[in-house]
Amino acid sequence: MTIATEALSAGRLLPAAVLGIALLVLLISRYKLNPFLGLTLSSLVVAAIAGLPMDAAVASFAKGFGDTAAGVGTLIALGAMIGKLLADSGGADALVDTIIGRSGTRSLPWAMAVVGALIGLPMFFEIGLVLIMPVILLVSRRSGTSLIRLGIPALAGLSAMHGLVPPHPGPLVAVNALDADLGITLGFGVLIAVPTIAIAGPLFARYAARWVDVPAPDLFEGSDRDPAKPRPSFGVTLATVLLPVVLMMGKALADIVADEGNPVRAVLDFLGTPVIALLIAVIVSMVTLGGGARMSGREIARTVEAGLPPIAGILLIVSAGGGFKQTLIDTGIGELIADWVAGSGLSVLLLAWLVAVLIRLATGSATVATVTASGILAPLVTTLGTGETSLLVLAIGAGSLFFSHVNDAGFWLVKGYFGLTVGQNLKTWSIMETLISVVGLVLVLLLDLVV
C-alpha cells in the first residue's frame, strides 16, 4: 500500500495527475523548458496538489531518479560505449553495408522490424534500444531512408516483444502471477506479436514518416575513421552485438528449465543479469571490434570515453522521468484507478487490458501496470481455462504498452536519440505504442473466439 492510499484524499489524486502532466507538456512545448527541469517541477506540483507532504515528495522523486539512474542509466552508458565502438571500429559500417546490400529500399523497414524483434525478445526495451540505435541511425543515413521510416519498425519489434512474448521479464511476471502455462503463452504471444509488429511497425511507419521528417542524428557516426582502415567482419560484429542477447536469453531459459540451486542456472543467472551481460559485451567488443579494426589500446580507451558525453543529457532526462513516475506511484493514483476498474462489470480480457492501460497512463511504467493488473485479476483465474489464462496474460501485456507519454522513461529515450520534439514524439512513438496495444487486444479477443 502506498503512502497516499492511507493519507491522501482520493478526490485530489486524479486532478493532481492531470494537472501535473498538463503542466509538464506546457513547460516543455510552449515555454521550451529543459525536460529535466520540467519533470522535476511537475513532480513537485503533482505531489502538492495530491496532498503529499513536501519532504515525502522530494524523497519519492529522489528514489525514482536514483533507481532509474542506477538501473536504466547504467545500461544506457554501457550500451553507448558499445555503440561508439561499433561506429569508430567500422563494425557498424559492416552491419549497415550488409543490411543495405541485401535489402531493397522497400524491404529495409521490414528488415529493421525483424532485427528489433530478435534483439527485443530476451531483454528490457531500454537495453535493446541502446544496442540497436547505432544501426538504426547509420542505416538511415547511409541508405537515405527516413529515420522514422526505419526507426518505428525497429521500435515496434522491440516494444511488442517487451509486452507480449515470454521469456521477456514483463510477460513472465504475469505468467507467474496468474499461474499460466508458459508454453501456451509463448505460442500465443508470438502468434499475436508478428501481425502486431507488421501493423504498428512498417505499415504505420509509412504514414508516420510523412508527419515527421527529421534527419538521423550523427550520434554514433565514426566521422574521423579512415575508410581504408581494416574493420571487423560482419559475422564478428553481429556476434558481438548479439552476445548480451544470448547471455540474457540463457538466463531466461535457465530460470524456466533448471531448478533453483542448480550450479549451471546460478552461473547463467549471473552472466545474464543485464548489467553484467552488457559489461561483458563492452569488454568483448574492445577486443573483437577494437582489435578487429587494429585500434591501439589508447584509441580504444578514447573511443569508450567518447561514447558517454553525448548521452549525458539523455541520462538526466530519463532519470527525472523515473522520479516523476515514482511521485505518481507514491501518491496512490495507480491504486485508485485499479480499484475503480476492478469493480466494473466488463469482460475479463477487456477488464485486464483496461486496468493495465489506466495504470500505464497514470504511472508511465509497463512493469508497474503488468504487476498491478496481474495482482488484481489473479482471483478471477480460477474461473478460466488454460488457454484463456494465457490470453489474459497477453491482454495485460498489450494494455501495459498503451500510449507512452511524458511520464515514461522510454518516451524520453526515443525523443533524445531521435532528436524529436515532444509533439513529434507523440505523433510517432506514442501512436506506435498505442497501435501495438490496441491491435494486440483485438487479436487477443479474436483468438479467444477459437480457444
Short mmCIF file of C-alpha atoms in Angstrom, two decimals:
data_model
loop_
_atom_site.label_atom_id
_atom_site.label_comp_id
_atom_site.label_asym_id
_atom_site.label_seq_id
_atom_site.Cartn_x
_atom_site.Cartn_y
_atom_site.Cartn_z
CA MET A 1 0.00 0.00 0.00
CA THR A 2 1.40 3.40 -0.97
CA ILE A 3 1.77 6.47 1.16
CA ALA A 4 -1.31 8.08 -0.35
CA THR A 5 -3.68 5.16 -0.02
CA GLU A 6 -3.98 5.86 3.70
CA ALA A 7 -3.21 9.57 3.93
CA LEU A 8 -4.39 11.35 0.80
CA SER A 9 -7.85 12.29 -0.41
CA ALA A 10 -8.90 10.18 -3.41
CA GLY A 11 -10.72 13.20 -4.86
CA ARG A 12 -7.40 15.03 -5.28
CA LEU A 13 -5.41 12.27 -6.96
CA LEU A 14 -6.77 12.31 -10.50
CA PRO A 15 -6.76 16.15 -10.76
CA ALA A 16 -3.18 16.07 -9.47
CA ALA A 17 -2.10 13.67 -12.21
CA VAL A 18 -3.96 15.51 -14.97
CA LEU A 19 -2.68 18.95 -13.93
CA GLY A 20 0.87 17.72 -13.38
CA ILE A 21 1.09 16.10 -16.81
CA ALA A 22 -0.57 19.14 -18.46
CA LEU A 23 1.96 21.43 -16.77
CA LEU A 24 4.83 19.26 -17.95
CA VAL A 25 3.65 19.34 -21.56
CA LEU A 26 3.09 23.12 -21.35
CA LEU A 27 6.52 23.86 -19.85
CA ILE A 28 8.35 21.81 -22.47
CA SER A 29 6.24 22.55 -25.56
CA ARG A 30 5.22 26.17 -25.04
CA TYR A 31 7.98 27.61 -22.88
CA LYS A 32 10.79 25.36 -24.18
CA LEU A 33 11.95 24.50 -20.67
CA ASN A 34 14.53 21.75 -20.47
CA PRO A 35 12.70 18.42 -19.91
CA PHE A 36 14.86 17.67 -16.86
CA LEU A 37 13.65 20.85 -15.14
CA GLY A 38 10.10 20.33 -16.39
CA LEU A 39 9.91 16.82 -14.98
CA THR A 40 11.35 17.92 -11.65
CA LEU A 41 8.94 20.85 -11.24
CA SER A 42 5.91 18.88 -12.41
CA SER A 43 6.56 16.04 -9.97
CA LEU A 44 6.55 18.54 -7.10
CA VAL A 45 3.31 20.09 -8.39
CA VAL A 46 1.65 16.65 -8.58
CA ALA A 47 2.66 15.90 -5.01
CA ALA A 48 1.47 19.31 -3.74
CA ILE A 49 -1.97 19.04 -5.38
CA ALA A 50 -2.38 15.44 -4.20
CA GLY A 51 -1.55 16.49 -0.65
CA LEU A 52 1.69 14.57 -0.31
CA PRO A 53 4.00 16.27 2.22
CA MET A 54 6.89 18.04 0.52
CA ASP A 55 9.53 16.02 2.34
CA ALA A 56 7.85 12.83 1.12
CA ALA A 57 7.53 14.32 -2.38
CA VAL A 58 11.24 15.07 -2.54
CA ALA A 59 12.01 11.59 -1.22
CA SER A 60 9.76 9.98 -3.84
CA PHE A 61 11.35 11.93 -6.67
CA ALA A 62 14.85 11.19 -5.40
CA LYS A 63 14.08 7.48 -5.10
CA GLY A 64 12.68 7.30 -8.61
CA PHE A 65 15.56 9.35 -10.01
CA GLY A 66 18.17 7.23 -8.23
CA ASP A 67 16.59 3.88 -9.08
CA THR A 68 16.31 4.82 -12.75
CA ALA A 69 19.84 6.21 -12.92
CA ALA A 70 21.25 3.13 -11.21
CA GLY A 71 19.32 0.71 -13.40
CA VAL A 72 18.46 2.13 -16.79
CA GLY A 73 21.18 4.79 -16.61
CA THR A 74 23.94 2.21 -16.18
CA LEU A 75 22.59 0.19 -19.09
CA ILE A 76 22.40 3.26 -21.32
CA ALA A 77 26.00 4.14 -20.51
CA LEU A 78 27.28 0.63 -21.26
CA GLY A 79 25.20 0.49 -24.44
CA ALA A 80 26.59 3.86 -25.54
CA MET A 81 30.14 2.53 -25.15
CA ILE A 82 29.32 -0.42 -27.39
CA GLY A 83 27.63 1.91 -29.85
CA LYS A 84 30.66 4.19 -30.09
CA LEU A 85 32.98 1.20 -30.53
CA LEU A 86 30.68 -0.07 -33.28
CA ALA A 87 30.94 3.28 -35.05
CA ASP A 88 34.66 4.02 -34.64
CA SER A 89 35.84 0.48 -35.40
CA GLY A 90 33.80 0.24 -38.58
CA GLY A 91 31.72 -2.61 -37.15
CA ALA A 92 28.54 -0.61 -37.57
CA ASP A 93 29.57 0.05 -41.18
CA ALA A 94 29.87 -3.70 -41.71
CA LEU A 95 26.36 -4.24 -40.35
CA VAL A 96 24.91 -1.32 -42.29
CA ASP A 97 26.56 -2.24 -45.58
CA THR A 98 25.34 -5.82 -45.29
CA ILE A 99 21.77 -4.81 -44.41
CA ILE A 100 21.61 -2.25 -47.22
CA GLY A 101 23.29 -4.61 -49.68
CA ARG A 102 20.85 -7.43 -49.01
CA SER A 103 17.68 -5.34 -48.67
CA GLY A 104 15.93 -3.13 -51.17
CA THR A 105 14.52 0.23 -50.21
CA ARG A 106 11.05 -1.24 -49.71
CA SER A 107 12.24 -4.16 -47.60
CA LEU A 108 14.51 -2.15 -45.28
CA PRO A 109 11.71 -1.28 -42.79
CA TRP A 110 10.75 -4.96 -42.60
CA ALA A 111 14.38 -5.95 -42.04
CA MET A 112 14.63 -3.41 -39.21
CA ALA A 113 11.42 -4.79 -37.65
CA VAL A 114 12.92 -8.30 -37.63
CA VAL A 115 16.17 -7.03 -36.10
CA GLY A 116 14.22 -5.14 -33.42
CA ALA A 117 12.12 -8.20 -32.58
CA LEU A 118 15.14 -10.51 -32.29
CA ILE A 119 17.08 -8.13 -30.07
CA GLY A 120 13.99 -7.26 -28.02
CA LEU A 121 12.97 -10.83 -27.22
CA PRO A 122 15.03 -11.50 -24.08
CA MET A 123 15.75 -8.00 -22.77
CA PHE A 124 14.17 -4.84 -21.47
CA PHE A 125 13.21 -2.26 -24.07
CA GLU A 126 15.80 0.28 -22.93
CA ILE A 127 18.65 -2.20 -23.33
CA GLY A 128 17.53 -3.27 -26.78
CA LEU A 129 17.16 0.36 -27.78
CA VAL A 130 20.73 1.32 -26.92
CA LEU A 131 22.03 -1.74 -28.75
CA ILE A 132 20.06 -1.20 -31.94
CA MET A 133 20.17 2.60 -32.07
CA PRO A 134 23.58 2.85 -33.82
CA VAL A 135 22.31 0.51 -36.53
CA ILE A 136 19.05 2.47 -36.98
CA LEU A 137 20.83 5.81 -37.29
CA LEU A 138 23.55 4.59 -39.63
CA VAL A 139 21.20 2.61 -41.89
CA SER A 140 19.05 5.72 -42.19
CA ARG A 141 21.99 7.99 -43.01
CA ARG A 142 23.69 5.63 -45.46
CA SER A 143 20.54 4.48 -47.27
CA GLY A 144 18.96 7.93 -47.42
CA THR A 145 15.76 6.47 -45.96
CA SER A 146 13.68 8.42 -43.45
CA LEU A 147 14.72 7.90 -39.83
CA ILE A 148 11.07 7.45 -38.85
CA ARG A 149 10.50 5.00 -41.72
CA LEU A 150 13.23 2.73 -40.33
CA GLY A 151 13.16 3.58 -36.63
CA ILE A 152 9.48 2.95 -35.99
CA PRO A 153 9.59 -0.68 -37.29
CA ALA A 154 12.64 -1.43 -35.14
CA LEU A 155 10.99 0.12 -32.08
CA ALA A 156 7.78 -1.79 -32.78
CA GLY A 157 9.71 -5.05 -32.78
CA LEU A 158 11.41 -4.17 -29.50
CA SER A 159 8.24 -2.96 -27.79
CA ALA A 160 5.94 -5.78 -28.88
CA MET A 161 8.38 -8.36 -27.55
CA HIS A 162 8.65 -6.33 -24.35
CA GLY A 163 4.94 -6.66 -23.65
CA LEU A 164 3.75 -9.83 -25.37
CA VAL A 165 6.33 -12.60 -25.57
CA PRO A 166 7.95 -14.56 -22.74
CA PRO A 167 10.69 -15.20 -21.73
CA HIS A 168 10.76 -11.42 -21.64
CA PRO A 169 10.59 -10.33 -17.98
CA GLY A 170 7.28 -8.45 -18.36
CA PRO A 171 5.15 -11.35 -19.59
CA LEU A 172 6.97 -13.72 -17.22
CA VAL A 173 5.75 -11.65 -14.25
CA ALA A 174 2.16 -12.08 -15.42
CA VAL A 175 2.68 -15.78 -16.23
CA ASN A 176 3.86 -16.42 -12.68
CA ALA A 177 1.23 -14.23 -11.01
CA LEU A 178 -1.64 -15.84 -12.92
CA ASP A 179 -0.16 -19.36 -12.95
CA ALA A 180 -0.47 -19.50 -16.74
CA ASP A 181 1.08 -22.17 -18.95
CA LEU A 182 4.37 -20.75 -20.22
CA GLY A 183 4.49 -22.77 -23.44
CA ILE A 184 0.95 -21.84 -24.48
CA THR A 185 1.53 -18.20 -23.57
CA LEU A 186 4.75 -18.16 -25.61
CA GLY A 187 2.99 -19.66 -28.63
CA PHE A 188 0.05 -17.26 -28.41
CA GLY A 189 2.43 -14.37 -27.80
CA VAL A 190 4.41 -14.99 -30.99
CA LEU A 191 1.17 -15.54 -32.94
CA ILE A 192 -0.12 -12.15 -31.81
CA ALA A 193 3.21 -10.28 -31.90
CA VAL A 194 4.02 -10.98 -35.56
CA PRO A 195 0.97 -9.24 -37.13
CA THR A 196 1.06 -6.59 -34.42
CA ILE A 197 4.64 -5.66 -35.29
CA ALA A 198 3.79 -5.60 -39.00
CA ILE A 199 0.86 -3.20 -38.49
CA ALA A 200 2.44 -0.92 -35.86
CA GLY A 201 5.87 -1.06 -37.48
CA PRO A 202 6.48 -0.99 -41.25
CA LEU A 203 2.86 -0.26 -42.19
CA PHE A 204 2.34 2.57 -39.72
CA ALA A 205 5.81 3.96 -40.46
CA ARG A 206 4.69 4.84 -43.99
CA TYR A 207 2.31 7.43 -42.58
CA ALA A 208 4.42 8.49 -39.59
CA ALA A 209 7.30 9.36 -41.93
CA ARG A 210 5.00 11.81 -43.73
CA TRP A 211 4.01 13.50 -40.48
CA VAL A 212 7.54 13.79 -39.11
CA ASP A 213 10.58 14.23 -41.34
CA VAL A 214 13.83 14.60 -39.40
CA PRO A 215 17.41 13.73 -40.34
CA ALA A 216 19.17 10.96 -38.44
CA PRO A 217 21.46 12.48 -35.76
CA ASP A 218 25.16 11.67 -36.13
CA LEU A 219 25.31 10.50 -32.52
CA PHE A 220 27.15 7.28 -33.41
CA GLU A 221 28.81 8.36 -36.63
CA GLY A 222 32.50 7.46 -36.73
CA SER A 223 33.29 10.55 -38.79
CA ASP A 224 37.06 10.55 -38.15
CA ARG A 225 37.59 6.99 -39.32
CA ASP A 226 39.61 6.37 -42.48
CA PRO A 227 37.52 4.14 -44.80
CA ALA A 228 40.73 2.43 -45.94
CA LYS A 229 41.43 1.08 -42.47
CA PRO A 230 40.53 -2.54 -41.65
CA ARG A 231 37.26 -3.20 -39.89
CA PRO A 232 35.68 -6.17 -38.10
CA SER A 233 33.80 -8.61 -40.29
CA PHE A 234 30.01 -8.77 -40.40
CA GLY A 235 29.99 -12.11 -38.56
CA VAL A 236 32.25 -10.90 -35.74
CA THR A 237 30.28 -7.67 -35.38
CA LEU A 238 26.92 -9.46 -35.33
CA ALA A 239 28.17 -11.97 -32.76
CA THR A 240 29.43 -9.11 -30.56
CA VAL A 241 26.11 -7.24 -30.75
CA LEU A 242 24.12 -10.39 -30.03
CA LEU A 243 26.36 -11.51 -27.14
CA PRO A 244 24.32 -9.74 -24.42
CA VAL A 245 21.15 -11.00 -26.10
CA VAL A 246 22.41 -14.59 -25.88
CA LEU A 247 23.53 -14.16 -22.27
CA MET A 248 20.17 -12.76 -21.20
CA MET A 249 18.30 -15.40 -23.18
CA GLY A 250 20.40 -18.07 -21.45
CA LYS A 251 19.36 -16.66 -18.08
CA ALA A 252 15.68 -16.64 -19.05
CA LEU A 253 15.78 -20.23 -20.32
CA ALA A 254 17.74 -21.42 -17.29
CA ASP A 255 15.11 -19.90 -14.99
CA ILE A 256 12.45 -21.86 -16.89
CA VAL A 257 14.03 -25.30 -17.24
CA ALA A 258 16.51 -25.57 -14.33
CA ASP A 259 15.75 -25.91 -10.65
CA GLU A 260 16.88 -23.39 -8.08
CA GLY A 261 20.26 -24.29 -6.67
CA ASN A 262 21.43 -25.79 -9.95
CA PRO A 263 25.02 -24.57 -10.45
CA VAL A 264 24.53 -24.07 -14.20
CA ARG A 265 21.48 -21.93 -13.52
CA ALA A 266 23.41 -19.91 -10.95
CA VAL A 267 26.16 -19.17 -13.48
CA LEU A 268 23.70 -18.26 -16.25
CA ASP A 269 21.68 -16.10 -13.86
CA PHE A 270 24.81 -14.11 -13.08
CA LEU A 271 26.03 -13.81 -16.67
CA GLY A 272 22.55 -12.93 -17.90
CA THR A 273 21.95 -10.10 -15.44
CA PRO A 274 21.54 -7.05 -17.74
CA VAL A 275 24.39 -5.01 -16.21
CA ILE A 276 26.77 -7.99 -16.25
CA ALA A 277 25.77 -9.03 -19.78
CA LEU A 278 26.38 -5.54 -21.14
CA LEU A 279 29.60 -5.13 -19.16
CA ILE A 280 30.88 -8.38 -20.66
CA ALA A 281 29.78 -7.17 -24.09
CA VAL A 282 31.74 -3.92 -23.63
CA ILE A 283 34.90 -5.82 -22.69
CA VAL A 284 34.47 -8.31 -25.55
CA SER A 285 33.76 -5.51 -28.03
CA MET A 286 37.02 -3.82 -27.05
CA VAL A 287 38.77 -6.98 -28.25
CA THR A 288 36.62 -8.02 -31.21
CA LEU A 289 35.72 -4.57 -32.57
CA GLY A 290 38.71 -2.54 -31.44
CA GLY A 291 41.13 -5.37 -32.19
CA GLY A 292 39.40 -6.13 -35.49
CA ALA A 293 39.98 -2.55 -36.56
CA ARG A 294 43.59 -2.71 -35.30
CA MET A 295 42.98 0.13 -32.87
CA SER A 296 45.61 0.75 -30.20
CA GLY A 297 44.77 0.45 -26.52
CA ARG A 298 44.80 4.25 -26.23
CA GLU A 299 42.43 4.60 -29.20
CA ILE A 300 40.02 2.06 -27.72
CA ALA A 301 40.04 3.83 -24.34
CA ARG A 302 39.46 7.18 -26.04
CA THR A 303 36.54 5.76 -28.04
CA VAL A 304 34.89 4.24 -24.97
CA GLU A 305 35.23 7.52 -23.10
CA ALA A 306 33.87 9.50 -26.06
CA GLY A 307 30.67 7.44 -26.02
CA LEU A 308 29.50 8.94 -22.72
CA PRO A 309 29.21 12.75 -23.17
CA PRO A 310 26.57 12.61 -25.94
CA ILE A 311 24.17 10.65 -23.73
CA ALA A 312 24.63 12.71 -20.53
CA GLY A 313 21.55 14.82 -21.21
CA ILE A 314 19.51 11.74 -22.04
CA LEU A 315 20.53 10.12 -18.74
CA LEU A 316 19.38 13.14 -16.72
CA ILE A 317 16.04 13.36 -18.53
CA VAL A 318 15.35 9.63 -18.28
CA SER A 319 16.24 9.63 -14.58
CA ALA A 320 14.00 12.64 -13.95
CA GLY A 321 11.25 10.74 -15.76
CA GLY A 322 11.78 7.95 -13.26
CA GLY A 323 11.41 10.48 -10.42
CA PHE A 324 8.16 11.79 -11.90
CA LYS A 325 6.83 8.25 -12.26
CA GLN A 326 7.70 7.40 -8.64
CA THR A 327 5.88 10.51 -7.42
CA LEU A 328 2.75 9.38 -9.29
CA ILE A 329 3.07 5.90 -7.80
CA ASP A 330 3.57 7.13 -4.24
CA THR A 331 0.53 9.40 -4.39
CA GLY A 332 -1.60 6.28 -4.93
CA ILE A 333 -3.03 7.30 -8.30
CA GLY A 334 -2.33 3.90 -9.83
CA GLU A 335 -4.08 2.03 -6.99
CA LEU A 336 -7.09 4.33 -7.17
CA ILE A 337 -7.60 3.65 -10.87
CA ALA A 338 -7.06 -0.09 -10.46
CA ASP A 339 -9.61 -0.35 -7.64
CA TRP A 340 -12.20 1.60 -9.62
CA VAL A 341 -11.89 -0.56 -12.74
CA ALA A 342 -11.84 -3.81 -10.77
CA GLY A 343 -15.35 -3.06 -9.51
CA SER A 344 -16.83 -2.74 -13.01
CA GLY A 345 -18.70 -5.44 -14.92
CA LEU A 346 -16.50 -5.73 -18.03
CA SER A 347 -15.34 -8.98 -19.65
CA VAL A 348 -12.24 -10.47 -18.06
CA LEU A 349 -9.91 -9.90 -21.02
CA LEU A 350 -11.13 -6.37 -21.70
CA LEU A 351 -11.02 -5.61 -17.97
CA ALA A 352 -7.42 -6.83 -17.76
CA TRP A 353 -6.42 -4.65 -20.71
CA LEU A 354 -8.21 -1.61 -19.31
CA VAL A 355 -6.65 -1.96 -15.85
CA ALA A 356 -3.19 -2.16 -17.39
CA VAL A 357 -3.93 0.79 -19.70
CA LEU A 358 -5.06 3.11 -16.92
CA ILE A 359 -2.18 2.22 -14.62
CA ARG A 360 0.25 2.64 -17.52
CA LEU A 361 -1.18 6.10 -18.27
CA ALA A 362 -1.02 7.10 -14.61
CA THR A 363 2.46 5.80 -13.77
CA GLY A 364 4.25 5.54 -17.12
CA SER A 365 5.58 2.10 -16.23
CA ALA A 366 4.73 -1.01 -18.24
CA THR A 367 6.18 -3.15 -15.47
CA VAL A 368 4.06 -1.50 -12.75
CA ALA A 369 0.99 -1.87 -14.97
CA THR A 370 1.73 -5.56 -15.55
CA VAL A 371 2.38 -6.39 -11.91
CA THR A 372 -0.62 -4.43 -10.60
CA ALA A 373 -3.07 -5.72 -13.20
CA SER A 374 -1.89 -9.31 -12.66
CA GLY A 375 -2.48 -8.97 -8.93
CA ILE A 376 -5.97 -7.55 -9.43
CA LEU A 377 -7.03 -10.22 -11.94
CA ALA A 378 -5.42 -13.18 -10.16
CA PRO A 379 -8.60 -14.09 -8.17
CA LEU A 380 -10.51 -14.49 -11.45
CA VAL A 381 -8.14 -17.10 -12.90
CA THR A 382 -9.93 -19.97 -11.17
CA THR A 383 -12.89 -19.41 -13.49
CA LEU A 384 -10.77 -19.56 -16.67
CA GLY A 385 -9.40 -22.37 -18.79
CA THR A 386 -5.70 -22.83 -19.58
CA GLY A 387 -5.89 -21.09 -22.96
CA GLU A 388 -7.90 -18.15 -21.67
CA THR A 389 -5.47 -17.67 -18.78
CA SER A 390 -2.64 -17.32 -21.30
CA LEU A 391 -4.73 -14.82 -23.25
CA LEU A 392 -5.29 -12.93 -20.00
CA VAL A 393 -1.50 -12.57 -19.67
CA LEU A 394 -1.32 -11.17 -23.20
CA ALA A 395 -4.23 -8.78 -22.65
CA ILE A 396 -2.39 -7.35 -19.66
CA GLY A 397 0.83 -7.16 -21.67
CA ALA A 398 -0.90 -5.31 -24.51
CA GLY A 399 -2.50 -2.85 -22.09
CA SER A 400 0.82 -2.14 -20.41
CA LEU A 401 2.17 -0.64 -23.66
CA PHE A 402 -0.65 1.84 -24.29
CA PHE A 403 0.26 5.45 -25.24
CA SER A 404 3.70 6.08 -23.81
CA HIS A 405 3.90 9.75 -22.91
CA VAL A 406 5.81 12.23 -20.75
CA ASN A 407 5.89 10.13 -17.57
CA ASP A 408 7.56 7.18 -19.32
CA ALA A 409 11.36 6.90 -19.39
CA GLY A 410 11.12 5.20 -22.79
CA PHE A 411 9.41 8.29 -24.21
CA TRP A 412 12.42 10.43 -23.32
CA LEU A 413 14.90 7.83 -24.56
CA VAL A 414 13.31 7.76 -28.01
CA LYS A 415 12.94 11.54 -28.11
CA GLY A 416 16.58 12.05 -27.14
CA TYR A 417 18.09 9.50 -29.50
CA PHE A 418 15.93 10.50 -32.48
CA GLY A 419 16.28 14.23 -31.84
CA LEU A 420 12.50 14.81 -31.89
CA THR A 421 10.34 17.45 -30.24
CA VAL A 422 7.70 16.36 -27.73
CA GLY A 423 4.99 16.85 -30.36
CA GLN A 424 6.86 14.82 -32.97
CA ASN A 425 7.45 12.03 -30.47
CA LEU A 426 3.74 11.93 -29.61
CA LYS A 427 2.83 11.68 -33.31
CA THR A 428 5.23 8.81 -33.95
CA TRP A 429 6.42 6.83 -30.92
CA SER A 430 3.30 7.35 -28.77
CA ILE A 431 0.88 6.43 -31.56
CA MET A 432 3.01 3.39 -32.42
CA GLU A 433 2.76 2.19 -28.82
CA THR A 434 -1.00 2.74 -28.86
CA LEU A 435 -1.31 0.73 -32.08
CA ILE A 436 0.62 -2.16 -30.55
CA SER A 437 -1.68 -2.08 -27.53
CA VAL A 438 -4.96 -1.87 -29.46
CA VAL A 439 -4.01 -4.34 -32.21
CA GLY A 440 -2.74 -6.73 -29.53
CA LEU A 441 -6.06 -6.53 -27.69
CA VAL A 442 -8.07 -7.09 -30.87
CA LEU A 443 -6.02 -10.17 -31.74
CA VAL A 444 -6.36 -11.48 -28.17
CA LEU A 445 -10.14 -11.14 -28.37
CA LEU A 446 -10.24 -12.79 -31.80
CA LEU A 447 -8.06 -15.66 -30.60
CA ASP A 448 -10.36 -16.05 -27.61
CA LEU A 449 -13.20 -16.89 -30.01
CA VAL A 450 -11.45 -20.07 -31.15
CA VAL A 451 -9.69 -21.12 -27.93
#
